[in-house]
PDB file of C-alpha atoms and ligand atoms in Angstrom:
ATOM      1  CA  MET A   1     305.095 204.434 189.993  1.00 77.00           C
ATOM      2  CA  TYR A   2     303.338 202.169 192.518  1.00 80.00           C
ATOM      3  CA  ASP A   3     300.712 199.805 191.111  1.00 85.00           C
ATOM      4  CA  THR A   4     298.197 199.366 193.945  1.00 86.00           C
ATOM      5  CA  HIS A   5     295.644 197.410 191.922  1.00 90.00           C
ATOM      6  CA  ILE A   6     294.449 194.301 193.805  1.00 93.00           C
ATOM      7  CA  THR A   7     292.766 191.509 191.854  1.00 93.00           C
ATOM      8  CA  GLU A   8     289.767 189.707 193.319  1.00 93.00           C
ATOM      9  CA  LYS A   9     291.920 186.605 193.853  1.00 94.00           C
ATOM     10  CA  GLN A  10     294.612 188.596 195.667  1.00 94.00           C
ATOM     11  CA  PHE A  11     291.983 190.271 197.872  1.00 94.00           C
ATOM     12  CA  ARG A  12     290.517 186.859 198.825  1.00 94.00           C
ATOM     13  CA  SER A  13     293.927 185.401 199.545  1.00 93.00           C
ATOM     14  CA  LEU A  14     295.066 188.407 201.633  1.00 94.00           C
ATOM     15  CA  SER A  15     291.804 188.637 203.564  1.00 94.00           C
ATOM     16  CA  ASP A  16     291.988 184.862 204.299  1.00 94.00           C
ATOM     17  CA  THR A  17     295.505 185.358 205.662  1.00 94.00           C
ATOM     18  CA  VAL A  18     294.466 188.354 207.779  1.00 94.00           C
ATOM     19  CA  TYR A  19     291.533 186.344 209.152  1.00 94.00           C
ATOM     20  CA  ARG A  20     293.662 183.299 209.958  1.00 93.00           C
ATOM     21  CA  VAL A  21     296.338 185.333 211.742  1.00 93.00           C
ATOM     22  CA  SER A  22     294.298 188.009 213.534  1.00 94.00           C
ATOM     23  CA  GLY A  23     290.616 187.067 213.318  1.00 93.00           C
ATOM     24  CA  ILE A  24     289.970 190.403 211.581  1.00 94.00           C
ATOM     25  CA  HIS A  25     287.217 189.885 209.043  1.00 92.00           C
ATOM     26  CA  LEU A  26     287.828 191.999 205.930  1.00 92.00           C
ATOM     27  CA  THR A  27     284.449 192.125 204.234  1.00 90.00           C
ATOM     28  CA  ASP A  28     284.182 193.151 200.544  1.00 90.00           C
ATOM     29  CA  ASN A  29     283.616 196.787 201.483  1.00 89.00           C
ATOM     30  CA  LYS A  30     287.075 196.798 203.137  1.00 89.00           C
ATOM     31  CA  LYS A  31     288.872 196.377 199.803  1.00 91.00           C
ATOM     32  CA  ASP A  32     289.716 200.096 199.616  1.00 91.00           C
ATOM     33  CA  LEU A  33     291.023 200.003 203.174  1.00 90.00           C
ATOM     34  CA  LEU A  34     293.277 197.045 202.339  1.00 93.00           C
ATOM     35  CA  LYS A  35     294.435 198.857 199.192  1.00 92.00           C
ATOM     36  CA  ALA A  36     295.284 202.002 201.172  1.00 92.00           C
ATOM     37  CA  ARG A  37     297.184 200.079 203.847  1.00 92.00           C
ATOM     38  CA  ILE A  38     299.146 198.110 201.225  1.00 94.00           C
ATOM     39  CA  ALA A  39     299.911 201.310 199.291  1.00 93.00           C
ATOM     40  CA  LYS A  40     301.548 202.642 202.464  1.00 92.00           C
ATOM     41  CA  ARG A  41     303.723 199.530 202.746  1.00 94.00           C
ATOM     42  CA  LEU A  42     304.616 199.696 199.031  1.00 93.00           C
ATOM     43  CA  ARG A  43     305.918 203.233 199.532  1.00 93.00           C
ATOM     44  CA  ALA A  44     307.801 202.263 202.708  1.00 93.00           C
ATOM     45  CA  THR A  45     309.447 199.209 201.118  1.00 94.00           C
ATOM     46  CA  LYS A  46     309.800 200.720 197.618  1.00 94.00           C
ATOM     47  CA  ILE A  47     308.145 197.617 196.185  1.00 95.00           C
ATOM     48  CA  THR A  48     306.239 198.655 193.078  1.00 93.00           C
ATOM     49  CA  SER A  49     303.352 196.180 192.770  1.00 93.00           C
ATOM     50  CA  VAL A  50     300.923 194.247 194.949  1.00 94.00           C
ATOM     51  CA  THR A  51     302.046 190.972 193.322  1.00 94.00           C
ATOM     52  CA  ASP A  52     305.659 191.633 194.377  1.00 94.00           C
ATOM     53  CA  TYR A  53     304.518 192.716 197.852  1.00 95.00           C
ATOM     54  CA  ILE A  54     302.584 189.450 198.340  1.00 95.00           C
ATOM     55  CA  HIS A  55     305.708 187.580 197.316  1.00 95.00           C
ATOM     56  CA  ARG A  56     307.707 189.594 199.877  1.00 96.00           C
ATOM     57  CA  ILE A  57     305.373 188.902 202.819  1.00 95.00           C
ATOM     58  CA  ASP A  58     305.444 185.183 201.943  1.00 94.00           C
ATOM     59  CA  GLN A  59     309.225 185.212 202.410  1.00 95.00           C
ATOM     60  CA  ASP A  60     309.885 187.900 205.013  1.00 95.00           C
ATOM     61  CA  SER A  61     308.337 187.395 208.458  1.00 94.00           C
ATOM     62  CA  GLU A  62     309.238 190.935 209.614  1.00 94.00           C
ATOM     63  CA  GLU A  63     307.406 192.510 206.678  1.00 95.00           C
ATOM     64  CA  PHE A  64     304.530 190.088 207.241  1.00 95.00           C
ATOM     65  CA  LYS A  65     304.243 191.406 210.818  1.00 92.00           C
ATOM     66  CA  ARG A  66     304.280 194.988 209.513  1.00 92.00           C
ATOM     67  CA  PHE A  67     301.533 194.094 207.040  1.00 94.00           C
ATOM     68  CA  ILE A  68     299.313 192.693 209.833  1.00 93.00           C
ATOM     69  CA  ASP A  69     300.160 195.728 212.019  1.00 90.00           C
ATOM     70  CA  GLY A  70     299.065 197.943 209.123  1.00 90.00           C
ATOM     71  CA  ILE A  71     295.679 196.247 208.950  1.00 91.00           C
ATOM     72  CA  THR A  72     294.801 196.647 212.618  1.00 89.00           C
ATOM     73  CA  THR A  73     292.960 199.775 213.714  1.00 88.00           C
ATOM     74  CA  ASN A  74     294.645 201.150 216.806  1.00 91.00           C
ATOM     75  CA  HIS A  75     292.499 204.214 217.489  1.00 92.00           C
ATOM     76  CA  THR A  76     292.311 204.923 221.222  1.00 94.00           C
ATOM     77  CA  TYR A  77     292.833 207.784 223.697  1.00 96.00           C
ATOM     78  CA  PHE A  78     293.109 208.463 227.431  1.00 97.00           C
ATOM     79  CA  PHE A  79     289.851 208.360 229.429  1.00 97.00           C
ATOM     80  CA  ARG A  80     287.899 206.804 226.532  1.00 96.00           C
ATOM     81  CA  GLU A  81     284.527 205.391 227.735  1.00 96.00           C
ATOM     82  CA  ASN A  82     285.489 206.229 231.288  1.00 97.00           C
ATOM     83  CA  LYS A  83     282.107 205.233 232.766  1.00 96.00           C
ATOM     84  CA  HIS A  84     283.556 201.710 233.065  1.00 97.00           C
ATOM     85  CA  CYS A  85     286.355 202.888 235.355  1.00 97.00           C
ATOM     86  CA  GLU A  86     283.950 205.013 237.385  1.00 97.00           C
ATOM     87  CA  PHE A  87     281.816 201.888 237.876  1.00 97.00           C
ATOM     88  CA  ILE A  88     284.817 199.910 239.142  1.00 97.00           C
ATOM     89  CA  ILE A  89     285.841 202.635 241.561  1.00 97.00           C
ATOM     90  CA  LYS A  90     282.288 202.886 242.892  1.00 96.00           C
ATOM     91  CA  THR A  91     281.617 199.166 243.260  1.00 95.00           C
ATOM     92  CA  MET A  92     284.851 197.211 243.813  1.00 95.00           C
ATOM     93  CA  ASP A  93     286.212 196.283 247.213  1.00 93.00           C
ATOM     94  CA  ARG A  94     289.401 198.310 247.893  1.00 92.00           C
ATOM     95  CA  SER A  95     290.691 195.916 250.530  1.00 93.00           C
ATOM     96  CA  ARG A  96     291.387 193.217 247.905  1.00 93.00           C
ATOM     97  CA  SER A  97     294.161 193.412 245.331  1.00 97.00           C
ATOM     98  CA  LEU A  98     292.814 193.384 241.747  1.00 98.00           C
ATOM     99  CA  LYS A  99     294.239 191.601 238.715  1.00 98.00           C
ATOM    100  CA  ILE A 100     293.123 193.311 235.529  1.00 98.00           C
ATOM    101  CA  TRP A 101     293.593 192.417 231.851  1.00 98.00           C
ATOM    102  CA  SER A 102     293.385 195.077 229.162  1.00 98.00           C
ATOM    103  CA  ALA A 103     292.989 192.540 226.363  1.00 98.00           C
ATOM    104  CA  ALA A 104     293.408 194.702 223.248  1.00 97.00           C
ATOM    105  CA  SER A 105     295.235 197.599 224.795  1.00 98.00           C
ATOM    106  CA  SER A 106     296.537 199.226 221.601  1.00 97.00           C
ATOM    107  CA  SER A 107     299.141 201.873 222.484  1.00 97.00           C
ATOM    108  CA  GLY A 108     298.465 201.661 226.226  1.00 98.00           C
ATOM    109  CA  GLU A 109     296.128 204.573 226.900  1.00 98.00           C
ATOM    110  CA  GLU A 110     293.405 202.223 228.210  1.00 98.00           C
ATOM    111  CA  ALA A 111     295.717 200.538 230.739  1.00 98.00           C
ATOM    112  CA  TYR A 112     297.283 203.836 231.880  1.00 98.00           C
ATOM    113  CA  THR A 113     293.830 205.401 232.280  1.00 98.00           C
ATOM    114  CA  ILE A 114     292.694 202.544 234.527  1.00 98.00           C
ATOM    115  CA  ALA A 115     295.946 202.641 236.522  1.00 98.00           C
ATOM    116  CA  ILE A 116     295.827 206.409 237.149  1.00 98.00           C
ATOM    117  CA  GLN A 117     292.323 206.223 238.576  1.00 98.00           C
ATOM    118  CA  LEU A 118     292.943 203.123 240.684  1.00 98.00           C
ATOM    119  CA  ILE A 119     296.069 204.742 242.182  1.00 98.00           C
ATOM    120  CA  GLU A 120     294.073 207.926 242.860  1.00 97.00           C
ATOM    121  CA  ASN A 121     291.425 205.898 244.682  1.00 97.00           C
ATOM    122  CA  GLY A 122     293.765 203.810 246.817  1.00 97.00           C
ATOM    123  CA  PHE A 123     293.393 200.417 245.102  1.00 98.00           C
ATOM    124  CA  SER A 124     296.106 197.786 245.083  1.00 98.00           C
ATOM    125  CA  PHE A 125     296.270 196.197 241.619  1.00 98.00           C
ATOM    126  CA  ARG A 126     298.278 194.867 238.646  1.00 98.00           C
ATOM    127  CA  ILE A 127     297.366 195.233 234.995  1.00 98.00           C
ATOM    128  CA  TYR A 128     298.395 192.936 232.168  1.00 98.00           C
ATOM    129  CA  ALA A 129     297.924 194.858 228.913  1.00 98.00           C
ATOM    130  CA  SER A 130     298.192 192.960 225.644  1.00 98.00           C
ATOM    131  CA  ASP A 131     297.805 193.449 221.930  1.00 97.00           C
ATOM    132  CA  ILE A 132     298.551 191.561 218.721  1.00 96.00           C
ATOM    133  CA  SER A 133     300.791 194.309 217.336  1.00 94.00           C
ATOM    134  CA  ASP A 134     304.485 194.523 218.309  1.00 92.00           C
ATOM    135  CA  THR A 135     304.763 198.073 216.978  1.00 92.00           C
ATOM    136  CA  ILE A 136     301.884 199.347 219.062  1.00 96.00           C
ATOM    137  CA  LEU A 137     303.220 197.553 222.161  1.00 96.00           C
ATOM    138  CA  GLU A 138     306.531 199.409 221.742  1.00 96.00           C
ATOM    139  CA  THR A 139     304.595 202.692 221.852  1.00 97.00           C
ATOM    140  CA  ALA A 140     302.703 201.473 224.919  1.00 98.00           C
ATOM    141  CA  ASN A 141     305.921 200.585 226.740  1.00 98.00           C
ATOM    142  CA  ARG A 142     307.528 203.918 225.846  1.00 97.00           C
ATOM    143  CA  GLY A 143     304.531 205.812 227.248  1.00 97.00           C
ATOM    144  CA  VAL A 144     305.133 208.971 225.211  1.00 97.00           C
ATOM    145  CA  TYR A 145     302.155 210.471 223.364  1.00 97.00           C
ATOM    146  CA  PRO A 146     301.100 213.492 221.364  1.00 95.00           C
ATOM    147  CA  MET A 147     299.420 215.986 223.676  1.00 93.00           C
ATOM    148  CA  ASP A 148     296.022 215.658 221.964  1.00 91.00           C
ATOM    149  CA  ARG A 149     295.590 212.017 223.098  1.00 92.00           C
ATOM    150  CA  ALA A 150     295.187 213.392 226.616  1.00 93.00           C
ATOM    151  CA  ARG A 151     292.494 215.959 225.843  1.00 92.00           C
ATOM    152  CA  ALA A 152     289.951 214.094 228.019  1.00 94.00           C
ATOM    153  CA  VAL A 153     292.277 213.774 231.029  1.00 96.00           C
ATOM    154  CA  PRO A 154     291.148 215.975 233.946  1.00 97.00           C
ATOM    155  CA  PRO A 155     293.773 218.784 234.339  1.00 96.00           C
ATOM    156  CA  ASP A 156     294.718 217.853 237.930  1.00 97.00           C
ATOM    157  CA  LEU A 157     295.460 214.253 236.874  1.00 98.00           C
ATOM    158  CA  LEU A 158     297.355 215.472 233.818  1.00 97.00           C
ATOM    159  CA  ARG A 159     299.652 217.504 236.063  1.00 96.00           C
ATOM    160  CA  LYS A 160     300.070 214.695 238.581  1.00 98.00           C
ATOM    161  CA  TYR A 161     300.699 211.663 236.347  1.00 98.00           C
ATOM    162  CA  PHE A 162     302.260 213.055 233.131  1.00 98.00           C
ATOM    163  CA  GLN A 163     305.443 214.962 232.349  1.00 96.00           C
ATOM    164  CA  LYS A 164     305.236 217.619 229.667  1.00 92.00           C
ATOM    165  CA  GLY A 165     307.863 217.535 226.954  1.00 89.00           C
ATOM    166  CA  VAL A 166     310.319 220.377 226.446  1.00 86.00           C
ATOM    167  CA  ASN A 167     312.196 221.753 223.409  1.00 87.00           C
ATOM    168  CA  HIS A 168     311.564 219.475 220.394  1.00 87.00           C
ATOM    169  CA  SER A 169     309.065 217.402 222.469  1.00 86.00           C
ATOM    170  CA  ILE A 170     306.969 220.402 223.451  1.00 88.00           C
ATOM    171  CA  ASN A 171     303.764 218.834 222.054  1.00 93.00           C
ATOM    172  CA  LYS A 172     304.328 215.511 223.775  1.00 95.00           C
ATOM    173  CA  ILE A 173     303.558 214.056 227.177  1.00 96.00           C
ATOM    174  CA  ARG A 174     305.168 211.164 229.035  1.00 97.00           C
ATOM    175  CA  ILE A 175     303.392 208.923 231.510  1.00 98.00           C
ATOM    176  CA  LYS A 176     305.194 208.848 234.883  1.00 98.00           C
ATOM    177  CA  ASP A 177     306.952 205.723 236.201  1.00 98.00           C
ATOM    178  CA  CYS A 178     304.654 205.568 239.258  1.00 98.00           C
ATOM    179  CA  VAL A 179     301.856 204.615 236.808  1.00 98.00           C
ATOM    180  CA  LYS A 180     303.990 202.427 234.532  1.00 98.00           C
ATOM    181  CA  GLU A 181     305.143 200.220 237.379  1.00 98.00           C
ATOM    182  CA  HIS A 182     301.619 198.783 237.803  1.00 98.00           C
ATOM    183  CA  ILE A 183     301.449 197.502 234.209  1.00 98.00           C
ATOM    184  CA  THR A 184     303.087 194.707 232.225  1.00 98.00           C
ATOM    185  CA  PHE A 185     302.688 194.928 228.453  1.00 98.00           C
ATOM    186  CA  GLY A 186     302.872 191.746 226.387  1.00 98.00           C
ATOM    187  CA  LYS A 187     301.844 190.214 223.103  1.00 96.00           C
ATOM    188  CA  TYR A 188     298.656 188.152 223.109  1.00 97.00           C
ATOM    189  CA  ASN A 189     296.669 187.195 220.033  1.00 97.00           C
ATOM    190  CA  LEU A 190     293.014 186.846 221.037  1.00 97.00           C
ATOM    191  CA  VAL A 191     292.389 184.447 218.163  1.00 95.00           C
ATOM    192  CA  THR A 192     295.254 182.000 218.626  1.00 95.00           C
ATOM    193  CA  GLY A 193     296.119 182.546 222.320  1.00 96.00           C
ATOM    194  CA  THR A 194     295.413 180.133 225.171  1.00 96.00           C
ATOM    195  CA  PRO A 195     293.898 182.021 228.102  1.00 97.00           C
ATOM    196  CA  PRO A 196     294.879 181.509 231.740  1.00 96.00           C
ATOM    197  CA  GLN A 197     292.261 179.914 234.041  1.00 96.00           C
ATOM    198  CA  SER A 198     290.380 181.997 236.631  1.00 94.00           C
ATOM    199  CA  GLU A 199     293.128 184.609 236.748  1.00 97.00           C
ATOM    200  CA  TYR A 200     291.503 188.029 236.474  1.00 98.00           C
ATOM    201  CA  ASN A 201     289.051 190.073 238.539  1.00 98.00           C
ATOM    202  CA  ILE A 202     288.355 192.366 235.577  1.00 98.00           C
ATOM    203  CA  ILE A 203     288.878 192.037 231.822  1.00 98.00           C
ATOM    204  CA  PHE A 204     288.583 195.022 229.497  1.00 98.00           C
ATOM    205  CA  CYS A 205     288.011 193.776 225.949  1.00 98.00           C
ATOM    206  CA  ARG A 206     286.838 196.973 224.292  1.00 98.00           C
ATOM    207  CA  ASN A 207     286.536 198.009 220.670  1.00 96.00           C
ATOM    208  CA  VAL A 208     288.229 194.954 219.196  1.00 97.00           C
ATOM    209  CA  MET A 209     285.433 192.377 218.764  1.00 95.00           C
ATOM    210  CA  ILE A 210     283.803 194.715 216.208  1.00 92.00           C
ATOM    211  CA  TYR A 211     286.457 193.535 213.734  1.00 92.00           C
ATOM    212  CA  PHE A 212     285.642 189.833 214.279  1.00 95.00           C
ATOM    213  CA  ASP A 213     282.959 187.585 212.792  1.00 94.00           C
ATOM    214  CA  LEU A 214     280.599 185.628 215.046  1.00 96.00           C
ATOM    215  CA  PRO A 215     282.628 182.368 215.373  1.00 96.00           C
ATOM    216  CA  THR A 216     285.733 184.401 216.330  1.00 96.00           C
ATOM    217  CA  LYS A 217     283.729 186.526 218.802  1.00 97.00           C
ATOM    218  CA  GLN A 218     282.432 183.293 220.361  1.00 97.00           C
ATOM    219  CA  LYS A 219     285.958 181.840 220.702  1.00 97.00           C
ATOM    220  CA  VAL A 220     287.260 185.055 222.293  1.00 97.00           C
ATOM    221  CA  MET A 221     284.262 185.259 224.631  1.00 98.00           C
ATOM    222  CA  ASP A 222     284.737 181.613 225.756  1.00 98.00           C
ATOM    223  CA  ASP A 223     288.413 182.357 226.467  1.00 98.00           C
ATOM    224  CA  MET A 224     287.632 185.542 228.392  1.00 98.00           C
ATOM    225  CA  VAL A 225     285.068 183.714 230.531  1.00 98.00           C
ATOM    226  CA  LYS A 226     287.722 181.088 231.326  1.00 98.00           C
ATOM    227  CA  ALA A 227     290.256 183.760 232.252  1.00 98.00           C
ATOM    228  CA  LEU A 228     287.872 185.519 234.672  1.00 98.00           C
ATOM    229  CA  LYS A 229     287.648 184.537 238.324  1.00 98.00           C
ATOM    230  CA  PRO A 230     284.119 183.677 239.499  1.00 97.00           C
ATOM    231  CA  GLY A 231     282.419 186.993 240.242  1.00 97.00           C
ATOM    232  CA  GLY A 232     284.831 188.797 237.887  1.00 97.00           C
ATOM    233  CA  LEU A 233     283.792 191.588 235.506  1.00 98.00           C
ATOM    234  CA  PHE A 234     283.937 191.555 231.719  1.00 98.00           C
ATOM    235  CA  ILE A 235     283.865 194.947 230.035  1.00 98.00           C
ATOM    236  CA  PHE A 236     282.931 195.510 226.401  1.00 96.00           C
ATOM    237  CA  GLY A 237     283.047 198.672 224.290  1.00 95.00           C
ATOM    238  CA  GLN A 238     279.907 200.801 224.649  1.00 92.00           C
ATOM    239  CA  SER A 239     278.965 200.379 220.992  1.00 90.00           C
ATOM    240  CA  GLU A 240     279.571 196.610 220.948  1.00 93.00           C
ATOM    241  CA  SER A 241     276.885 194.000 221.275  1.00 88.00           C
ATOM    242  CA  MET A 242     276.582 190.487 222.669  1.00 90.00           C
ATOM    243  CA  VAL A 243     273.975 189.596 220.017  1.00 92.00           C
ATOM    244  CA  GLY A 244     274.543 186.027 218.795  1.00 96.00           C
ATOM    245  CA  ILE A 245     277.255 185.286 221.392  1.00 96.00           C
ATOM    246  CA  LYS A 246     276.486 182.551 223.905  1.00 97.00           C
ATOM    247  CA  THR A 247     277.793 183.388 227.353  1.00 97.00           C
ATOM    248  CA  PRO A 248     277.121 182.577 231.012  1.00 97.00           C
ATOM    249  CA  LEU A 249     277.906 186.202 231.917  1.00 97.00           C
ATOM    250  CA  MET A 250     275.165 188.274 233.559  1.00 97.00           C
ATOM    251  CA  THR A 251     274.525 191.866 232.503  1.00 95.00           C
ATOM    252  CA  ILE A 252     274.970 194.235 235.419  1.00 95.00           C
ATOM    253  CA  SER A 253     275.147 197.585 233.624  1.00 92.00           C
ATOM    254  CA  PRO A 254     275.354 198.567 229.932  1.00 88.00           C
ATOM    255  CA  SER A 255     278.475 196.824 228.515  1.00 95.00           C
ATOM    256  CA  ILE A 256     279.495 195.472 231.964  1.00 97.00           C
ATOM    257  CA  TYR A 257     278.982 191.760 232.697  1.00 97.00           C
ATOM    258  CA  ARG A 258     279.687 189.494 235.651  1.00 98.00           C
ATOM    259  CA  LYS A 259     280.819 185.857 235.706  1.00 98.00           C
ATOM    260  CA  PRO A 260     278.535 183.901 238.043  1.00 97.00           C
TER     261      PRO A 260
HETATM  262  C1  SAM B 301     290.588 200.106 218.289  1.00 70.33           C
HETATM  263  S1  SAM B 301     291.854 199.424 219.273  1.00 70.33           S
HETATM  264  C2  SAM B 301     291.055 199.374 220.866  1.00 70.33           C
HETATM  265  C3  SAM B 301     291.948 199.931 221.949  1.00 70.33           C
HETATM  266  C4  SAM B 301     291.297 200.048 223.330  1.00 70.33           C
HETATM  267  N1  SAM B 301     290.839 198.774 223.821  1.00 70.33           N
HETATM  268  C5  SAM B 301     290.159 201.064 223.310  1.00 70.33           C
HETATM  269  O1  SAM B 301     288.997 200.651 223.450  1.00 70.33           O
HETATM  270  O2  SAM B 301     290.429 202.249 223.150  1.00 70.33           O
HETATM  271  C6  SAM B 301     291.792 197.708 218.773  1.00 70.33           C
HETATM  272  C7  SAM B 301     293.079 196.959 219.094  1.00 70.33           C
HETATM  273  O3  SAM B 301     292.845 195.550 218.926  1.00 70.33           O
HETATM  274  C8  SAM B 301     294.041 194.959 218.473  1.00 70.33           C
HETATM  275  N2  SAM B 301     293.746 193.648 217.869  1.00 70.33           N
HETATM  276  C9  SAM B 301     293.182 193.368 216.661  1.00 70.33           C
HETATM  277  N3  SAM B 301     293.119 192.033 216.475  1.00 70.33           N
HETATM  278  C10 SAM B 301     293.627 191.470 217.591  1.00 70.33           C
HETATM  279  C11 SAM B 301     293.841 190.124 217.987  1.00 70.33           C
HETATM  280  N4  SAM B 301     293.510 189.089 217.217  1.00 70.33           N
HETATM  281  N5  SAM B 301     294.410 189.901 219.202  1.00 70.33           N
HETATM  282  C12 SAM B 301     294.770 190.948 220.017  1.00 70.33           C
HETATM  283  N6  SAM B 301     294.597 192.234 219.684  1.00 70.33           N
HETATM  284  C13 SAM B 301     294.042 192.487 218.487  1.00 70.33           C
HETATM  285  C14 SAM B 301     294.596 195.970 217.479  1.00 70.33           C
HETATM  286  O4  SAM B 301     295.984 195.805 217.260  1.00 70.33           O
HETATM  287  C15 SAM B 301     294.241 197.299 218.155  1.00 70.33           C
HETATM  288  O5  SAM B 301     295.326 197.805 218.882  1.00 70.33           O
END
């Protein structure tokens, strides 16, 4: 019923659009991924062919947003790569208030994880958590998650900072307001956004640059350096690499860098 065949020309045109809007570089081996994500949208919209779907996203900005949302990979969970937070708690001065940016925060688990541990350790701080996807930001703001996203949360912190669902929400957890109040979620596109100057003490930019090509990585890195205060920390995903990126940042620990 649904014709999910994508011609070479359509793949080129769609991947150019995705690149222009999000910086995500869909290489040839991502054709099946694009096909799968479009197939999902075809079923949701009841549009029967890729040609008609392309026509629809040309005309309908809401569906265009959903298409871009469908392309992004939002995988994340609480306490992911928590060595970074442990480093901050061990090394940062508690007497100063910290401004932190979680720059591709997905559904919010990264920002909430940082907040929980900074509260626990007596820091004063604010977090700005941003993402390109409106849908995922709605989830972040709601702060309600399937229980399994919290499997790495230490049990005492789970009890203290989350409410367990009851009845039909028995397998869900909700982040408490005392954590939420430290965070502002907002939309920021790393590719097209203009960064603030010398604003942040720490920027988390984890597990997003892997989807970008080198010129886009360079642009994002330049912006992040601008947004950091002198002496501020830039934090990358543990499996990401700075290879090919020019930066004044100094390595201080694996995937942690400091602005001179
Ligand atoms: C895999 S998640 C990473 C989440 C979190 N930082 C972590 O490490 O667990 C990548 C996120 O980057 C976002 N993203 C992709 N392109 C982006 C762009 N151009 N600007 C801002 N966010 C973007 C996606 O929407 C997605 O939520």
